[in-house]
CSV table of C-alpha atoms in Angstrom, one decimal:
chain,number,residue,atom,x,y,z
A,1,MET,CA,-36.5,18.0,42.9
A,2,SER,CA,-40.2,19.6,43.5
A,3,GLN,CA,-41.9,20.5,39.6
A,4,ASP,CA,-41.1,24.1,40.5
A,5,ASN,CA,-37.7,23.3,41.0
A,6,GLY,CA,-37.6,21.6,37.8
A,7,HIS,CA,-39.0,24.3,35.7
A,8,ALA,CA,-36.4,26.8,37.4
A,9,ALA,CA,-33.4,24.3,36.4
A,10,ALA,CA,-34.8,24.0,32.6
A,11,ALA,CA,-35.5,27.9,32.1
A,12,ALA,CA,-31.8,28.4,33.6
A,13,GLU,CA,-30.0,26.2,31.4
A,14,ALA,CA,-32.2,28.0,28.2
A,15,GLU,CA,-31.0,31.5,29.5
A,16,VAL,CA,-27.2,29.7,29.7
A,17,GLU,CA,-27.6,28.5,26.0
A,18,GLU,CA,-29.1,31.6,24.7
A,19,ALA,CA,-26.5,33.6,26.4
A,20,MET,CA,-23.3,31.3,24.9
A,21,ALA,CA,-25.2,31.8,21.7
A,22,GLU,CA,-25.1,35.7,21.5
A,23,LEU,CA,-21.0,35.3,22.4
A,24,GLN,CA,-20.2,33.2,19.5
A,25,VAL,CA,-19.4,35.5,16.7
A,26,GLU,CA,-20.5,34.1,13.6
A,27,GLU,CA,-17.5,33.9,11.1
A,28,PRO,CA,-18.1,36.1,7.6
A,29,LYS,CA,-18.3,34.0,4.8
A,30,ARG,CA,-15.5,34.3,1.9
A,31,ARG,CA,-16.6,36.0,-1.0
A,32,ALA,CA,-16.0,35.1,-4.4
A,33,PRO,CA,-13.5,37.4,-5.8
A,34,ARG,CA,-15.4,39.2,-9.2
A,35,LEU,CA,-13.4,38.1,-12.3
A,36,ASN,CA,-12.2,40.9,-14.4
A,37,GLU,CA,-14.3,41.6,-17.5
A,38,ARG,CA,-10.7,41.5,-19.6
A,39,ILE,CA,-10.0,37.8,-18.0
A,40,LEU,CA,-13.7,36.5,-18.6
A,41,SER,CA,-13.1,37.9,-22.4
A,42,SER,CA,-10.1,35.9,-22.8
A,43,LEU,CA,-11.7,32.4,-21.1
A,44,SER,CA,-14.0,32.8,-24.1
A,45,ARG,CA,-13.0,30.8,-27.4
A,46,ARG,CA,-15.2,33.1,-29.3
A,47,SER,CA,-13.1,35.9,-28.5
A,48,VAL,CA,-9.5,34.8,-28.6
A,49,ALA,CA,-7.8,32.4,-31.0
A,50,ALA,CA,-7.1,29.3,-29.3
A,51,HIS,CA,-4.9,28.1,-32.0
A,52,PRO,CA,-3.2,30.3,-34.2
A,53,TRP,CA,-3.2,27.6,-37.5
A,54,HIS,CA,-6.9,27.2,-37.1
A,55,ASP,CA,-8.9,29.5,-35.3
A,56,LEU,CA,-7.2,32.6,-36.7
A,57,GLU,CA,-8.8,34.1,-39.3
A,58,ILE,CA,-6.7,34.1,-42.9
A,59,GLY,CA,-8.1,37.7,-43.5
A,60,PRO,CA,-10.9,39.0,-46.0
A,61,GLU,CA,-8.4,40.3,-48.5
A,62,ALA,CA,-6.9,37.1,-49.5
A,63,PRO,CA,-4.7,35.5,-51.1
A,64,ALA,CA,-3.3,38.8,-51.6
A,65,VAL,CA,-3.1,40.5,-48.4
A,66,PHE,CA,-3.6,38.0,-45.3
A,67,ASN,CA,-2.5,37.5,-41.8
A,68,VAL,CA,0.6,36.0,-40.8
A,69,VAL,CA,1.9,34.5,-37.6
A,70,VAL,CA,5.6,35.1,-36.5
A,71,GLU,CA,7.4,32.2,-35.4
A,72,ILE,CA,10.6,33.7,-35.7
A,73,THR,CA,12.1,37.2,-35.5
A,74,LYS,CA,14.0,39.0,-37.3
A,75,GLY,CA,18.1,38.7,-36.5
A,76,SER,CA,17.4,35.7,-34.6
A,77,LYS,CA,19.7,32.4,-34.5
A,78,VAL,CA,16.7,30.2,-32.7
A,79,LYS,CA,14.3,28.4,-34.9
A,80,TYR,CA,11.3,28.7,-33.4
A,81,GLU,CA,8.2,26.6,-34.7
A,82,LEU,CA,4.6,25.7,-34.4
A,83,ASP,CA,3.6,22.8,-32.0
A,84,LYS,CA,0.8,21.6,-34.0
A,85,LYS,CA,-0.5,19.9,-30.8
A,86,THR,CA,-0.4,22.9,-28.3
A,87,GLY,CA,-0.6,25.9,-30.8
A,88,LEU,CA,2.3,27.1,-28.8
A,89,ILE,CA,5.9,28.6,-30.4
A,90,LYS,CA,8.6,26.2,-29.5
A,91,VAL,CA,12.1,26.3,-29.7
A,92,ASP,CA,13.1,23.4,-32.3
A,93,ARG,CA,16.9,24.2,-32.5
A,94,VAL,CA,19.4,26.8,-32.5
A,95,LEU,CA,20.6,27.0,-36.1
A,96,TYR,CA,23.9,25.5,-36.7
A,97,SER,CA,25.4,27.7,-39.4
A,98,SER,CA,27.0,31.2,-38.7
A,99,VAL,CA,24.2,33.4,-39.4
A,100,VAL,CA,20.5,34.7,-38.8
A,101,TYR,CA,17.1,35.2,-40.0
A,102,PRO,CA,17.2,38.4,-42.3
A,103,HIS,CA,13.5,38.7,-41.7
A,104,ASN,CA,10.5,38.1,-39.8
A,105,TYR,CA,9.7,34.4,-40.4
A,106,GLY,CA,6.2,32.6,-40.0
A,107,PHE,CA,3.2,30.9,-41.3
A,108,ILE,CA,-0.6,31.9,-42.9
A,109,PRO,CA,-3.2,30.5,-40.9
A,110,ARG,CA,-6.0,28.4,-42.2
A,111,THR,CA,-3.2,27.0,-44.9
A,112,LEU,CA,-1.7,23.8,-45.8
A,113,CYS,CA,0.9,22.9,-47.8
A,114,GLU,CA,1.8,19.2,-49.5
A,115,ASP,CA,4.4,19.1,-46.4
A,116,ASN,CA,1.6,19.0,-44.1
A,117,ASP,CA,2.6,22.5,-42.8
A,118,PRO,CA,1.2,25.8,-43.2
A,119,MET,CA,2.5,28.4,-46.1
A,120,ASP,CA,5.7,29.8,-44.6
A,121,VAL,CA,6.2,32.9,-44.9
A,122,LEU,CA,9.2,35.6,-45.0
A,123,VAL,CA,7.8,39.4,-44.2
A,124,LEU,CA,9.7,42.6,-45.1
A,125,MET,CA,9.4,45.2,-42.8
A,126,GLN,CA,11.3,48.0,-40.7
A,127,GLU,CA,11.3,45.9,-37.2
A,128,PRO,CA,11.3,42.7,-35.8
A,129,VAL,CA,8.4,41.1,-34.1
A,130,LEU,CA,8.2,38.8,-31.0
A,131,PRO,CA,7.3,35.0,-31.7
A,132,GLY,CA,3.6,34.5,-31.5
A,133,SER,CA,2.3,37.9,-32.5
A,134,PHE,CA,0.7,38.1,-35.8
A,135,LEU,CA,0.6,40.8,-38.5
A,136,ARG,CA,-0.8,42.2,-41.9
A,137,ALA,CA,1.3,41.0,-44.7
A,138,ARG,CA,0.9,41.4,-48.6
A,139,ALA,CA,2.1,38.4,-51.2
A,140,ILE,CA,4.8,40.3,-53.6
A,141,GLY,CA,6.7,37.0,-54.8
A,142,LEU,CA,7.2,33.4,-54.5
A,143,MET,CA,10.7,31.6,-53.7
A,144,PRO,CA,10.6,27.9,-55.1
A,145,MET,CA,12.5,25.9,-52.6
A,146,ILE,CA,13.7,22.1,-52.4
A,147,ASP,CA,14.2,21.1,-48.7
A,148,GLN,CA,16.2,17.6,-48.4
A,149,GLY,CA,14.1,16.4,-51.7
A,150,GLU,CA,10.8,17.7,-50.9
A,151,LYS,CA,9.4,20.9,-51.8
A,152,ASP,CA,9.1,23.7,-49.2
A,153,ASP,CA,8.2,27.1,-51.2
A,154,LYS,CA,8.0,30.5,-49.6
A,155,ILE,CA,6.1,33.4,-49.7
A,156,ILE,CA,8.0,36.5,-49.8
A,157,ALA,CA,5.8,39.5,-48.3
A,158,VAL,CA,6.0,42.8,-46.4
A,159,CYS,CA,4.0,44.4,-43.6
A,160,ALA,CA,1.1,45.8,-45.2
A,161,ASP,CA,0.6,48.4,-42.1
A,162,ASP,CA,4.8,49.4,-42.0
A,163,PRO,CA,4.7,52.5,-43.9
A,164,GLU,CA,8.2,52.0,-45.5
A,165,TYR,CA,7.1,48.9,-47.2
A,166,ARG,CA,3.6,48.7,-47.9
A,167,HIS,CA,4.1,50.3,-51.1
A,168,PHE,CA,5.7,47.4,-52.6
A,169,ARG,CA,3.5,45.5,-55.1
A,170,ASP,CA,6.0,42.9,-56.6
A,171,ILE,CA,9.5,41.3,-56.0
A,172,ASN,CA,10.9,43.0,-59.1
A,173,GLU,CA,10.7,46.1,-56.8
A,174,LEU,CA,13.2,44.9,-54.2
A,175,SER,CA,17.1,45.6,-55.0
A,176,PRO,CA,18.9,42.5,-56.5
A,177,HIS,CA,21.2,42.4,-53.3
A,178,ARG,CA,18.1,42.2,-51.1
A,179,LEU,CA,16.8,39.2,-53.4
A,180,GLN,CA,20.7,37.4,-53.0
A,181,GLU,CA,20.3,37.7,-49.5
A,182,ILE,CA,17.5,36.2,-48.7
A,183,LYS,CA,18.2,33.2,-51.4
A,184,ARG,CA,21.9,32.9,-49.7
A,185,PHE,CA,20.3,32.6,-46.4
A,186,PHE,CA,18.1,29.9,-47.0
A,187,GLU,CA,20.8,28.1,-49.3
A,188,ASP,CA,23.4,28.4,-46.1
A,189,TYR,CA,21.5,27.8,-43.1
A,190,LYS,CA,21.3,24.2,-42.9
A,191,LYS,CA,24.6,23.4,-44.8
A,192,ASN,CA,26.5,22.4,-41.2
A,193,GLU,CA,23.3,20.2,-40.5
A,194,ASN,CA,24.5,18.3,-43.4
A,195,LYS,CA,21.1,19.0,-45.3
A,196,GLU,CA,20.9,20.0,-48.8
A,197,VAL,CA,18.4,22.8,-49.7
A,198,ALA,CA,18.1,24.3,-53.3
A,199,VAL,CA,16.7,27.8,-53.8
A,200,ASN,CA,15.1,28.2,-57.4
A,201,GLU,CA,14.7,31.7,-59.0
A,202,PHE,CA,12.1,34.1,-57.4
A,203,LEU,CA,8.8,34.1,-59.0
A,204,PRO,CA,6.1,37.6,-59.4
A,205,ALA,CA,3.0,38.3,-57.2
A,206,ALA,CA,0.8,36.3,-58.9
A,207,ASP,CA,2.6,33.0,-58.4
A,208,ALA,CA,2.5,33.8,-54.9
A,209,ARG,CA,-1.1,34.3,-54.7
A,210,GLU,CA,-1.7,31.4,-56.7
A,211,ALA,CA,0.4,29.2,-54.1
A,212,ILE,CA,-1.6,30.9,-51.6
A,213,GLN,CA,-5.1,30.4,-52.7
A,214,TYR,CA,-4.0,26.4,-53.4
A,215,SER,CA,-3.3,26.2,-49.9
A,216,MET,CA,-6.4,27.4,-48.4
A,217,ASP,CA,-8.2,25.0,-50.8
A,218,LEU,CA,-6.4,22.2,-49.5
A,219,TYR,CA,-6.8,23.2,-46.1
A,220,ALA,CA,-10.7,23.7,-46.6
A,221,GLN,CA,-10.7,20.1,-48.0
A,222,TYR,CA,-8.7,18.6,-45.0
A,223,ILE,CA,-11.2,20.3,-42.9
A,224,MET,CA,-14.3,19.1,-44.8
A,225,GLN,CA,-12.7,15.5,-44.7
A,226,SER,CA,-11.8,15.6,-40.9
A,227,LEU,CA,-15.6,16.5,-40.5
A,228,ARG,CA,-17.2,13.7,-42.1
A,229,ARG,CA,-14.8,11.3,-40.3
């Protein structure tokens, strides 16, 4: 083959490759979807409470007015409770007795009692509240209770943002029947499990605030000890 023919063949081959390249359609690059601002905010630990016991604040007016995480809905026979490891609300059991919770029931965040649980609260208000929600409550009394030989006191509170209940300041403002109903529920709700519960006389709001403050201090001591480890 002559030199001219060689150049011509090379040029022709180059033209074919160029033409083939033009025919090829470039595959469009996939763009990453833009995250909605609400999704982004939910991923940030600074804007949401990751664990309702430890990350949700108790509130600036504690121990008088404080946040409560609802575990059990008013009128429910299901015993929900906080799963301490995950922070989720789990089903512990269905009550063995033919009774339902007379009011919304939950716990106060960033508190600790001698049974290694947060402080329990029964919140009086008009409506049932979904488990996992939190609300503001005002302490109006304390119900001393012994559950299977262990101290398990309950704070009696009213929803601070319920117009029918927010004016209550002390447990003696409630009707005797309401107090008897609450007392009887806790006396009976474990009877069919052959578990003994003793409920003593209700104490006033001052005792409730004192108990909450003690549980706040106990929680703070626990946190300090954890940080030193």
